[in-house]
Structure formats: structure tokens, C-alpha cells
Coordinates of C-alpha atoms in Angstrom, one line a residue:
X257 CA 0.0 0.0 0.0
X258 CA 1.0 3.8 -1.0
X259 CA 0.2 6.6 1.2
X260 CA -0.7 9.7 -1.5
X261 CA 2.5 12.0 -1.5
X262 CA 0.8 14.7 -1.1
X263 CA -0.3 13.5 2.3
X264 CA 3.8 13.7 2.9
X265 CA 5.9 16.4 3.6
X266 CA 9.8 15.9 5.7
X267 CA 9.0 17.1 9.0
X268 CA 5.0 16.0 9.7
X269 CA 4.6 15.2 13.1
X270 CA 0.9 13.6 13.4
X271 CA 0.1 10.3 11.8
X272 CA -1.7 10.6 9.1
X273 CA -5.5 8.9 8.7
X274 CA -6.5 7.7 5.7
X275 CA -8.2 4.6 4.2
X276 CA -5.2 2.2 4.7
X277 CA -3.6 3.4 7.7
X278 CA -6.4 1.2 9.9
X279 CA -4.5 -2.3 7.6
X280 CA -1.4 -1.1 8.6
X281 CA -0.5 -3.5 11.5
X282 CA -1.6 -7.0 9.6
X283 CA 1.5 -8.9 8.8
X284 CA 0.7 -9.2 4.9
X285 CA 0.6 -5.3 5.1
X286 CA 3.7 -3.3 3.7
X287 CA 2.9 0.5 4.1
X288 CA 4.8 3.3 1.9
X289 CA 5.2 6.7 2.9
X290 CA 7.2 9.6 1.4
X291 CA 9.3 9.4 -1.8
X292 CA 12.0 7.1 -1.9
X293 CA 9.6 4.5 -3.7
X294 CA 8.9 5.3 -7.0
X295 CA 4.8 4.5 -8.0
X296 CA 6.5 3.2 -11.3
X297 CA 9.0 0.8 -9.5
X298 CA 6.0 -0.7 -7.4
X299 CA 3.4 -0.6 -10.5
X300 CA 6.6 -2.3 -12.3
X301 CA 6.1 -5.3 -9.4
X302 CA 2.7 -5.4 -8.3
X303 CA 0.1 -8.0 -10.0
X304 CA -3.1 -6.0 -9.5
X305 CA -3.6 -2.3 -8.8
X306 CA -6.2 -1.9 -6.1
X307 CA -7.8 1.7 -5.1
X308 CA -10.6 3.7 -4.8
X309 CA -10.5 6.9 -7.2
X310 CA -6.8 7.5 -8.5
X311 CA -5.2 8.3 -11.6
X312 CA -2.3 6.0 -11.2
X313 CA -4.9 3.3 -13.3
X314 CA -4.0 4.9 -15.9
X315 CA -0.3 4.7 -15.4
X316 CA -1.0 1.4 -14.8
X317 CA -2.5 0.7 -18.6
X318 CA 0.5 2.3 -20.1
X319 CA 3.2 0.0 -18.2
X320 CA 1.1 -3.1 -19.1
X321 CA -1.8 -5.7 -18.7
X322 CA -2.1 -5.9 -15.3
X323 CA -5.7 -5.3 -14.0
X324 CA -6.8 -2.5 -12.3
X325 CA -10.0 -2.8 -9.7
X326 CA -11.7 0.6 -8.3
X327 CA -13.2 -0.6 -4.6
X328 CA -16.2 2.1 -4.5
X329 CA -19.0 0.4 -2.1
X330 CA -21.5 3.4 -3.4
X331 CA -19.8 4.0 -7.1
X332 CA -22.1 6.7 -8.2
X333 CA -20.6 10.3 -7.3
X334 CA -19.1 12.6 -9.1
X335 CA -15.8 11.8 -10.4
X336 CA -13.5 11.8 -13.7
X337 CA -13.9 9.0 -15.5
X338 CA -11.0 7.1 -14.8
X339 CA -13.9 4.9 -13.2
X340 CA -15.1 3.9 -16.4
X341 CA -11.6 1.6 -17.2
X342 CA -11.6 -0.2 -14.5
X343 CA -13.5 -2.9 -12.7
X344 CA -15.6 -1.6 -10.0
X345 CA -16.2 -3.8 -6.4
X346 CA -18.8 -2.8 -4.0
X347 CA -17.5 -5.4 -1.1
X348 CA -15.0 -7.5 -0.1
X349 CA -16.7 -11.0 -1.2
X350 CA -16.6 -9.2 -5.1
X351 CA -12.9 -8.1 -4.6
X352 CA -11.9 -11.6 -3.1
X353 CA -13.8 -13.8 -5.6
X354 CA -11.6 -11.2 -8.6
X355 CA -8.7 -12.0 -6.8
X356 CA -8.8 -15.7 -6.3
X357 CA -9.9 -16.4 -10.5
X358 CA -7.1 -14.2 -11.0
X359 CA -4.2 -15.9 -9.2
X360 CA -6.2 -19.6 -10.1
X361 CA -6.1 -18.8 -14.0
X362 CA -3.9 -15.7 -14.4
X363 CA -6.7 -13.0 -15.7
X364 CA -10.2 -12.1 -14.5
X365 CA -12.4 -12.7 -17.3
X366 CA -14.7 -9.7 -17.2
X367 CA -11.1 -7.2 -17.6
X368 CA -10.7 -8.7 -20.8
X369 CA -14.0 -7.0 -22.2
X370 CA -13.3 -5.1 -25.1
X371 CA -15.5 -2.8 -24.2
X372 CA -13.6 -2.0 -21.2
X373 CA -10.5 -1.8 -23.2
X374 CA -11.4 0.4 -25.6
X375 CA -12.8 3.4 -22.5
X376 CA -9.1 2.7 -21.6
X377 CA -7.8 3.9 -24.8
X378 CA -10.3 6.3 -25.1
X379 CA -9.7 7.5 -21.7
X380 CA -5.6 7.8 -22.7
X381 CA -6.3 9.6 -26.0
X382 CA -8.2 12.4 -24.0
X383 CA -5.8 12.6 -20.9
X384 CA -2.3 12.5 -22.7
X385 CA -3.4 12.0 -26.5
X386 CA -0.9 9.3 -27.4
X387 CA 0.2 5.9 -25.7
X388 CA 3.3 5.3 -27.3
X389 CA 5.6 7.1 -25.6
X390 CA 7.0 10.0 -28.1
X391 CA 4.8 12.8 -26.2
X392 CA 8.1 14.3 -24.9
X393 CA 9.4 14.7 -28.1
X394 CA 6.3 16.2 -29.0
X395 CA 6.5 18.8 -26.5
X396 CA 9.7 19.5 -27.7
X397 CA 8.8 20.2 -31.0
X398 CA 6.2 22.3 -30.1
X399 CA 8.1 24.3 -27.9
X400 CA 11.2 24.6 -30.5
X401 CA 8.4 26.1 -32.6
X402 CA 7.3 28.8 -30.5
X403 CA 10.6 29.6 -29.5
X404 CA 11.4 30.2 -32.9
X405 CA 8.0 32.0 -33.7
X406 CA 8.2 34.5 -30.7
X407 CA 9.9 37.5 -31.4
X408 CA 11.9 38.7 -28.4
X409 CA 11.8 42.2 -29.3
X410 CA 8.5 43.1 -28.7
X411 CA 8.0 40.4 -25.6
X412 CA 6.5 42.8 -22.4
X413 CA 8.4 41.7 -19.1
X414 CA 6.2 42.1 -15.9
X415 CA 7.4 41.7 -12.5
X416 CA 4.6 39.3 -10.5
X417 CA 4.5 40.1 -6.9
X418 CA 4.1 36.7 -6.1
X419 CA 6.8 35.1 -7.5
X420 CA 9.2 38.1 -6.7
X421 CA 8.0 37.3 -2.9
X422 CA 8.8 34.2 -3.6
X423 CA 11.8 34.6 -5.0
X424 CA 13.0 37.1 -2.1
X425 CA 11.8 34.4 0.8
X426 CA 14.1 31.6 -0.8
X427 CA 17.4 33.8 -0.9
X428 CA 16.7 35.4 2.4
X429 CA 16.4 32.5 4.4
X430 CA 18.6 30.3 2.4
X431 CA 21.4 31.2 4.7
X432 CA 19.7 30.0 7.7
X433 CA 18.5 26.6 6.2
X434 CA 19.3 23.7 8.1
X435 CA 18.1 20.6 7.6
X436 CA 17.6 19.2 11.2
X437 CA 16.2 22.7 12.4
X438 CA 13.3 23.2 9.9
X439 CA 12.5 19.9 9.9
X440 CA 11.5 20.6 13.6
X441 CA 9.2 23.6 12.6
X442 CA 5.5 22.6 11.6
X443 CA 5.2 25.5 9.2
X444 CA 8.4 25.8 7.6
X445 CA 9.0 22.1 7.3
X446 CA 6.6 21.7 4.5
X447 CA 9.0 24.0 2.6
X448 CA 11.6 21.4 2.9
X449 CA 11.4 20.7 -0.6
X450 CA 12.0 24.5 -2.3
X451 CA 16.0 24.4 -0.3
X452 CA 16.7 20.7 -1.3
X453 CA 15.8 20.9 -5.0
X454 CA 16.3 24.6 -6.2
X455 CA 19.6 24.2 -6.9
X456 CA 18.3 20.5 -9.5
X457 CA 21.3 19.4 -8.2
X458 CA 20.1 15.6 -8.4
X459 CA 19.3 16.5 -12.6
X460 CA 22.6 15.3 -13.9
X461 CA 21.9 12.3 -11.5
X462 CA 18.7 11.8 -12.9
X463 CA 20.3 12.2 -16.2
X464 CA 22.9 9.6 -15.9
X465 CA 20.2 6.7 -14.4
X466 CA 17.7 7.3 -17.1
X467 CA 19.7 7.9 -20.6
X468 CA 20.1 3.9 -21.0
X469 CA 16.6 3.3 -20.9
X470 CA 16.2 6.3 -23.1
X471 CA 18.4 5.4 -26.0
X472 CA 17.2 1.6 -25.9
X473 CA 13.7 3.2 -26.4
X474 CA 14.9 5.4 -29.3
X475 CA 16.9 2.4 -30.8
X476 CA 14.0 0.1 -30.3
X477 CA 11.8 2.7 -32.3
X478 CA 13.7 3.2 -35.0
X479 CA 14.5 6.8 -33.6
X480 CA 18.1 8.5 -34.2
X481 CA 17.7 11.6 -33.3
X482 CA 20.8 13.2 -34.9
X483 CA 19.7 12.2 -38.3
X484 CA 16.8 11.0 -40.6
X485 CA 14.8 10.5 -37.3
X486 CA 14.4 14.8 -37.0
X487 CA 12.3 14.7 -40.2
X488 CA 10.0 12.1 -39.1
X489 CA 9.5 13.6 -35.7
X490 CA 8.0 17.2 -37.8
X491 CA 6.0 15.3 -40.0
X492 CA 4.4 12.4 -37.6
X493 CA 4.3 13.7 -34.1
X494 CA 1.7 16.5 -35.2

């Protein structure tokens, strides 16, 4: 089970109270809280995806087959419809008679609809457009076309208070930012995060653990990105 991230902030004293944190004390019960598991990694790993209105279904229908199983006991409220993808439980009897046909035959029949498939694919085209994982190279296209489009002459710079307070609070008390002493205070703790990752220190990082993945994906594609591959991304990612 995943706590919601934004339930989690460095520093939060009181335990939190949400629909899992009742299960966690059963021994078949591993509880995540904060960061350092990626939803991907545990997606990656997990047979079924269980949950009660979240968007990480969809996630879920990008990485792969697996079934994905909304436990709603009254299923009618307002909602986006995410809903409509996934299987739907009321109780526990539903939820454990899915769950034993699935580990007896290795798929619950009534996920294999095609009707249920294709509100998955609709539900994709209308969140992200595209399932096939080139949508970053669209938005780079996109923006190397305004970019080029925007004439920086004429561009009207305003100041926005906001962000210029902002801006001021970060440098101001940057001096005074220590880990082990903010942590401590309940309102500036949840400003953790703006110290440890203005600097994107961790990018290069980032960079380093992701490019083989990356260039197996562009290989595996077809896609060579210093070459005849620039052409095809302006004509076919429109």
C-alpha cells in the first residue's frame, strides 16, 4: 500500500488517517510513505492495482496488462472518468472472488472485455493523447516552434509580486537553512522541498540513471535523433 504523496511532507509530526492506515499493522501489510519508492517501481512489481478513485490506473494501462480494480461500495458520485476503465467492487466478497480467478487462471475474465479496453484507450487519448511514448518529443517540438516563432523584441516583461516574494523568501532564508532545524518547525518544514531541489542538483543524477533506458527506447523505435529521425518527428508527431 501507498500513502498519497501529497499526504507527505519531511517534517509532519501527526500520523496521518487515511483509508489504509487502519490495515497497517496486519503482517501481509507493507505500508509506503514519502518518496523514496517510486509509484512506477512498485506498479513495475505489483500483480493487481487496487484503489478507490486515483489516476495511477492509468499509469498502470500504459506499463502493461495488469488489472486494475476501483473498490467504490457506493460507485455513483461525481468523479472523472477514470472509473469507467476499471473494474468496479462494491465489497470484499466481489474483490476476493476477482482475486482468487485471477491468481487460479492468471486473468479475470470480465477485464478482458473489449468494451472495457477500448474506455481505456479512449480515456488515454483524451488525458495524454498518445500511448506510445514520443509525447516528450512532442513537446519538444512544439516548444522549438514557439521559441522560434516568438519575437523577443516586442516580448512585455512584468514583475509578478508573487513570485518576486517568492523569490526574495528563498534567498533570504537560504542562509539559515538547516536541515535538522526546519524539519523541527510545523510551518516551515513543509517548505523542505524548495531548499533541497532549487539548486536541480540531483538533474545530472537523474540524467545519468535514465539515458540507457532512453536510448534503448529510441533504438528500439527506429529513432536516431541526430539524423533521418528529425524529419520524421515534424512530419508524424503532429
Amino acid at each position: 500500500m501507498k500513502q498519497h504523496p501529497a499526504e507527505y511532507y519531511p517534517g509532519l509530526k501527526i500520523k496521518e488517517v487515511n483509508e489504509m492506515s487502519n490495515l497497517v499493522g496486519y503482517e501481509n501489510v507493507v505500508y509506503i510513505t514519502g518518496h523514496n519508492e517510486g509509484i512506477h517501481d512498485l506498479i513495475n512489481v505489483a500483480d493487481i492495482l487496487l484503489g478507490f478513485e486515483t489516476t495511477t490506473a492509468i499509469e498502470t494501462w500504459l506499463m502493461g496488462k495488469k488489472p486494475t480494480i476501483f473498490i467504490n461500495e457506493e460507485p455513483d458520485f461525481p468523479r472523472v472518468d477514470i472509473y469507467k476503465g476499471c473494474l468496479l467492487v462494491k465489497n470484499g466478497e466481489e474483490l476476493n472472488s476477482y482475486l482468487r480467478e485471477f491468481y487460479k487462471k492468471g486473468k479475470i475474465k470480465d477485464y478482458e472485455q473489449i468494451s472495457l479496453k477500448k474506455e481505456q484507450e479512449k480515456i488515454i487519448n483524451n488525458s495524454i493523447g498518445f500511448s506510445d511514448g514520443l509525447n516528450h518529443l512532442r513537446h519538444l517540438y512544439y516548444f522549438n516552434k514557439t521559441l522560434l516563432r516568438i519575437d523577443k523584441q516586442k516580448i512585455n516583461y512584468k514583475i509578478s509580486n508573487y513570485f518576486l516574494a517568492l523569490y526574495l523568501f528563498y534567498h533570504l532564508m537560504k542562509p539559515f537553512y538547516k536541515m535538522q532545524i526546519v524539519t523541527s518547525l510545523p510551518w516551515f518544514s513543509k517548505f523542505n522541498w524548495v531548499f533541497e531541489r532549487a539548486r536541480l542538483k540531483n538533474v545530472k543524477v537523474l540524467q545519468e540513471k535514465y539515458k540507457p533506458f532512453m536510448e534503448q527506447f529510441y533504438f528500439d523505435n527506429n529513432l536516431d535523433l541526430d539524423g533521418v529521425s528529425k524529419f520524421w518527428i515534424s512530419e508524424k508527431l503532429k
